[in-house]
Structures are given as structure tokens and as C-alpha cells.
PDB file of C-alpha atoms in Angstrom:
ATOM      1  CA  UNK A 255     -82.593  24.963-109.751  1.00 50.00           C
ATOM      2  CA  UNK A 256     -83.086  24.303-106.114  1.00 54.00           C
ATOM      3  CA  UNK A 257     -85.325  21.368-106.761  1.00 55.00           C
ATOM      4  CA  UNK A 258     -82.417  19.087-107.768  1.00 55.00           C
ATOM      5  CA  UNK A 259     -80.301  19.724-104.638  1.00 54.00           C
ATOM      6  CA  UNK A 260     -81.480  16.498-103.037  1.00 56.00           C
ATOM      7  CA  UNK A 261     -79.561  14.556-105.739  1.00 56.00           C
ATOM      8  CA  UNK A 262     -76.242  15.994-104.604  1.00 56.00           C
ATOM      9  CA  UNK A 263     -76.273  15.050-100.919  1.00 57.00           C
ATOM     10  CA  UNK A 264     -73.519  12.770 -99.700  1.00 58.00           C
ATOM     11  CA  UNK A 265     -74.204   9.073 -99.700  1.00 62.00           C
ATOM     12  CA  UNK A 266     -73.288   7.303 -96.480  1.00 66.00           C
ATOM     13  CA  UNK A 267     -71.605   3.922 -96.622  1.00 70.00           C
ATOM     14  CA  UNK A 268     -73.816   1.285 -95.061  1.00 73.00           C
ATOM     15  CA  UNK A 269     -72.271  -1.295 -92.735  1.00 75.00           C
ATOM     16  CA  UNK A 270     -73.572  -4.010 -90.491  1.00 78.00           C
ATOM     17  CA  UNK A 271     -72.361  -4.154 -86.931  1.00 81.00           C
ATOM     18  CA  UNK A 272     -71.846  -7.837 -86.033  1.00 86.00           C
ATOM     19  CA  UNK A 273     -70.239  -7.312 -82.637  1.00 86.00           C
ATOM     20  CA  UNK A 274     -73.376  -8.373 -80.779  1.00 86.00           C
ATOM     21  CA  UNK A 275     -73.725 -11.524 -82.840  1.00 86.00           C
ATOM     22  CA  UNK A 276     -70.089 -12.493 -82.159  1.00 90.00           C
ATOM     23  CA  UNK A 277     -70.611 -11.911 -78.431  1.00 89.00           C
ATOM     24  CA  UNK A 278     -73.640 -14.216 -78.402  1.00 90.00           C
ATOM     25  CA  UNK A 279     -71.757 -16.929 -80.326  1.00 92.00           C
ATOM     26  CA  UNK A 280     -68.843 -16.820 -77.869  1.00 90.00           C
ATOM     27  CA  UNK A 281     -71.213 -17.007 -74.903  1.00 90.00           C
ATOM     28  CA  UNK A 282     -72.950 -20.044 -76.424  1.00 89.00           C
ATOM     29  CA  UNK A 283     -69.598 -21.664 -77.166  1.00 88.00           C
ATOM     30  CA  UNK A 284     -68.466 -21.213 -73.573  1.00 87.00           C
ATOM     31  CA  UNK A 285     -71.800 -22.516 -72.286  1.00 82.00           C
ATOM     32  CA  UNK A 286     -71.587 -25.704 -74.352  1.00 80.00           C
ATOM     33  CA  UNK A 287     -67.943 -26.258 -73.440  1.00 78.00           C
ATOM     34  CA  UNK A 288     -68.674 -25.977 -69.729  1.00 77.00           C
ATOM     35  CA  UNK A 289     -71.886 -28.022 -69.745  1.00 72.00           C
ATOM     36  CA  UNK A 290     -70.701 -30.941 -71.900  1.00 70.00           C
ATOM     37  CA  UNK A 291     -70.024 -34.330 -70.308  1.00 62.00           C
ATOM     38  CA  UNK A 292     -67.124 -36.308 -71.672  1.00 61.00           C
ATOM     39  CA  UNK A 293     -67.269 -40.086 -71.337  1.00 60.00           C
ATOM     40  CA  UNK A 294     -64.115 -41.937 -70.436  1.00 61.00           C
ATOM     41  CA  UNK A 295     -63.351 -45.648 -70.369  1.00 59.00           C
ATOM     42  CA  UNK A 296     -62.756 -47.247 -66.982  1.00 62.00           C
ATOM     43  CA  UNK A 297     -60.041 -49.528 -68.374  1.00 63.00           C
ATOM     44  CA  UNK A 298     -56.621 -47.967 -67.844  1.00 69.00           C
ATOM     45  CA  UNK A 299     -55.276 -47.381 -71.367  1.00 64.00           C
ATOM     46  CA  UNK A 300     -52.073 -46.001 -72.783  1.00 68.00           C
ATOM     47  CA  UNK A 301     -53.468 -44.234 -75.846  1.00 64.00           C
ATOM     48  CA  UNK A 302     -51.497 -43.667 -79.049  1.00 66.00           C
ATOM     49  CA  UNK A 303     -50.229 -40.156 -79.708  1.00 68.00           C
ATOM     50  CA  UNK A 304     -50.688 -37.965 -82.761  1.00 66.00           C
ATOM     51  CA  UNK A 305     -49.748 -34.417 -83.678  1.00 66.00           C
ATOM     52  CA  UNK A 306     -53.239 -32.932 -83.643  1.00 60.00           C
ATOM     53  CA  UNK A 307     -56.160 -33.635 -81.390  1.00 49.00           C
ATOM     54  CA  UNK A 308     -59.806 -32.756 -81.928  1.00 50.00           C
ATOM     55  CA  UNK A 309     -62.204 -33.362 -79.110  1.00 46.00           C
ATOM     56  CA  UNK A 310     -65.887 -33.507 -79.688  1.00 46.00           C
ATOM     57  CA  UNK A 311     -68.815 -33.251 -77.369  1.00 41.00           C
ATOM     58  CA  UNK A 312     -70.381 -36.567 -76.555  1.00 44.00           C
ATOM     59  CA  UNK A 313     -73.994 -37.102 -75.632  1.00 50.00           C
ATOM     60  CA  UNK A 314     -76.159 -40.063 -74.622  1.00 63.00           C
ATOM     61  CA  UNK A 315     -76.015 -41.483 -78.142  1.00 78.00           C
ATOM     62  CA  UNK A 316     -72.246 -41.974 -77.818  1.00 84.00           C
ATOM     63  CA  UNK A 317     -70.908 -45.223 -76.400  1.00 87.00           C
ATOM     64  CA  UNK A 318     -67.290 -45.924 -75.458  1.00 87.00           C
ATOM     65  CA  UNK A 319     -65.487 -49.067 -76.652  1.00 90.00           C
ATOM     66  CA  UNK A 320     -62.187 -49.437 -74.768  1.00 88.00           C
ATOM     67  CA  UNK A 321     -59.664 -52.044 -75.899  1.00 89.00           C
ATOM     68  CA  UNK A 322     -56.386 -53.115 -74.356  1.00 85.00           C
ATOM     69  CA  UNK A 323     -54.231 -56.178 -74.994  1.00 81.00           C
ATOM     70  CA  UNK A 324     -56.195 -58.404 -72.573  1.00 84.00           C
ATOM     71  CA  UNK A 325     -59.824 -57.315 -72.663  1.00 88.00           C
ATOM     72  CA  UNK A 326     -62.466 -55.115 -74.211  1.00 91.00           C
ATOM     73  CA  UNK A 327     -65.074 -52.925 -72.543  1.00 91.00           C
ATOM     74  CA  UNK A 328     -68.262 -51.613 -74.160  1.00 90.00           C
ATOM     75  CA  UNK A 329     -69.831 -48.698 -72.274  1.00 85.00           C
ATOM     76  CA  UNK A 330     -68.427 -49.914 -68.950  1.00 85.00           C
ATOM     77  CA  UNK A 331     -69.105 -53.641 -69.361  1.00 90.00           C
ATOM     78  CA  UNK A 332     -66.485 -56.265 -70.179  1.00 92.00           C
ATOM     79  CA  UNK A 333     -67.262 -57.933 -73.522  1.00 92.00           C
ATOM     80  CA  UNK A 334     -65.623 -60.484 -75.820  1.00 91.00           C
ATOM     81  CA  UNK A 335     -64.969 -60.085 -79.542  1.00 90.00           C
ATOM     82  CA  UNK A 336     -67.716 -62.663 -80.222  1.00 92.00           C
ATOM     83  CA  UNK A 337     -70.273 -60.718 -78.176  1.00 92.00           C
ATOM     84  CA  UNK A 338     -69.324 -57.365 -79.703  1.00 92.00           C
ATOM     85  CA  UNK A 339     -71.287 -57.408 -82.984  1.00 93.00           C
ATOM     86  CA  UNK A 340     -74.624 -58.633 -81.492  1.00 93.00           C
ATOM     87  CA  UNK A 341     -74.340 -56.089 -78.663  1.00 93.00           C
ATOM     88  CA  UNK A 342     -73.634 -53.260 -81.117  1.00 93.00           C
ATOM     89  CA  UNK A 343     -76.520 -54.361 -83.389  1.00 93.00           C
ATOM     90  CA  UNK A 344     -78.862 -54.276 -80.396  1.00 93.00           C
ATOM     91  CA  UNK A 345     -77.662 -50.793 -79.386  1.00 91.00           C
ATOM     92  CA  UNK A 346     -77.930 -49.568 -82.973  1.00 91.00           C
ATOM     93  CA  UNK A 347     -81.469 -50.950 -83.298  1.00 92.00           C
ATOM     94  CA  UNK A 348     -82.477 -49.057 -80.147  1.00 91.00           C
ATOM     95  CA  UNK A 349     -80.758 -45.855 -81.300  1.00 89.00           C
ATOM     96  CA  UNK A 350     -79.988 -45.347 -85.023  1.00 89.00           C
ATOM     97  CA  UNK A 351     -78.086 -42.140 -84.137  1.00 88.00           C
ATOM     98  CA  UNK A 352     -75.571 -44.209 -82.157  1.00 88.00           C
ATOM     99  CA  UNK A 353     -71.967 -43.012 -82.251  1.00 89.00           C
ATOM    100  CA  UNK A 354     -69.027 -45.015 -80.993  1.00 90.00           C
ATOM    101  CA  UNK A 355     -65.880 -43.692 -79.343  1.00 89.00           C
ATOM    102  CA  UNK A 356     -63.076 -46.238 -79.905  1.00 89.00           C
ATOM    103  CA  UNK A 357     -60.202 -46.140 -77.416  1.00 88.00           C
ATOM    104  CA  UNK A 358     -57.444 -48.648 -78.214  1.00 86.00           C
ATOM    105  CA  UNK A 359     -54.241 -48.923 -76.262  1.00 85.00           C
ATOM    106  CA  UNK A 360     -51.207 -48.486 -78.498  1.00 82.00           C
ATOM    107  CA  UNK A 361     -49.972 -51.999 -77.714  1.00 84.00           C
ATOM    108  CA  UNK A 362     -53.091 -53.635 -79.234  1.00 85.00           C
ATOM    109  CA  UNK A 363     -52.290 -55.621 -82.386  1.00 86.00           C
ATOM    110  CA  UNK A 364     -53.467 -53.879 -85.561  1.00 87.00           C
ATOM    111  CA  UNK A 365     -55.165 -57.071 -86.778  1.00 90.00           C
ATOM    112  CA  UNK A 366     -57.289 -57.049 -83.625  1.00 88.00           C
ATOM    113  CA  UNK A 367     -58.261 -53.417 -84.263  1.00 88.00           C
ATOM    114  CA  UNK A 368     -59.275 -54.279 -87.844  1.00 90.00           C
ATOM    115  CA  UNK A 369     -61.437 -57.149 -86.532  1.00 92.00           C
ATOM    116  CA  UNK A 370     -63.144 -54.727 -84.134  1.00 92.00           C
ATOM    117  CA  UNK A 371     -63.717 -52.140 -86.861  1.00 91.00           C
ATOM    118  CA  UNK A 372     -65.233 -54.856 -89.080  1.00 92.00           C
ATOM    119  CA  UNK A 373     -67.632 -55.856 -86.294  1.00 93.00           C
ATOM    120  CA  UNK A 374     -68.608 -52.195 -85.852  1.00 92.00           C
ATOM    121  CA  UNK A 375     -69.216 -51.838 -89.599  1.00 91.00           C
ATOM    122  CA  UNK A 376     -71.245 -55.083 -89.715  1.00 92.00           C
ATOM    123  CA  UNK A 377     -73.431 -53.730 -86.903  1.00 92.00           C
ATOM    124  CA  UNK A 378     -74.301 -50.750 -89.155  1.00 91.00           C
ATOM    125  CA  UNK A 379     -72.560 -48.074 -87.120  1.00 90.00           C
ATOM    126  CA  UNK A 380     -70.915 -45.424 -89.271  1.00 88.00           C
ATOM    127  CA  UNK A 381     -70.275 -42.725 -86.666  1.00 89.00           C
ATOM    128  CA  UNK A 382     -66.947 -43.749 -85.114  1.00 89.00           C
ATOM    129  CA  UNK A 383     -64.480 -41.571 -83.271  1.00 86.00           C
ATOM    130  CA  UNK A 384     -60.961 -42.806 -82.520  1.00 83.00           C
ATOM    131  CA  UNK A 385     -59.561 -41.379 -79.303  1.00 80.00           C
ATOM    132  CA  UNK A 386     -55.863 -40.489 -79.027  1.00 69.00           C
ATOM    133  CA  UNK A 387     -53.546 -38.221 -77.089  1.00 69.00           C
ATOM    134  CA  UNK A 388     -51.544 -35.260 -78.415  1.00 62.00           C
ATOM    135  CA  UNK A 389     -47.817 -35.614 -79.062  1.00 59.00           C
ATOM    136  CA  UNK A 390     -45.664 -33.649 -76.690  1.00 59.00           C
TER     137      UNK A 390
END
């Protein structure tokens, strides 16, 4: 019965080699890390510290709102709490993908921060990042 010999050959275990895919992913990751611009506030701030820090890439749809005890700065321009909501509404109307990076100095009163967050929410912005430093 030589005709059934083909049924007894050894089966090879199939596997997928993903080394090339991992290499490409790491190269893309390095490319995006090197080519990303990070926006910083021009106000000198002493940021609060937390145990973990996650940094995200920011693009042109991200604006920076920097707050210290004396003044507030929206994307490089000094602004008052009264001017904040209309300015944010205007920015949001121009760009519905708007994200806001909130940088508050640790000495800022919590009530003031809540007022700012309320103005941001009233403007319709839901993409908010709060900037902080890592604990040492």
C-alpha cells in the first residue's frame, strides 16, 4: 500500500515571524518621538508633582492654558478669567478637535482652578490635559 504513504509524512508546525513588524513599529515610534513638537507655557510655573507622568504628543489643535497666582495665559497671550470662556468658544468654533493643555502652578487656589475648568467645559472643550511634574 504505497499509495497511502503521503498520509504519514510529518506535519510541520506553522509559525508567523513578526520580527520585521516589530522593527517597523519601533522605527515609527522613534520617528514620532523625535519629530514631535511639545508646546510649553511662557509663564514661569512651579508645577505640582505626582508619582506617574504621561506625556503626549501635541499638535496644532492643542492650546496651552498656563495659570499662576497672578495671571493666566492662553496660547501665549495674557487673558483674564472673564475673557477665557469667549476666547475658548471662538477657538473651539474654529477647530472642533481642539485640545487644551492646562498648566497650573501648585500655589493656585483650587477654587480658581474649578472656575477655569467650568469655563473650559462651558466652551464645549472635552479634551483637556493637566500638566504636572514627576515626584522625585
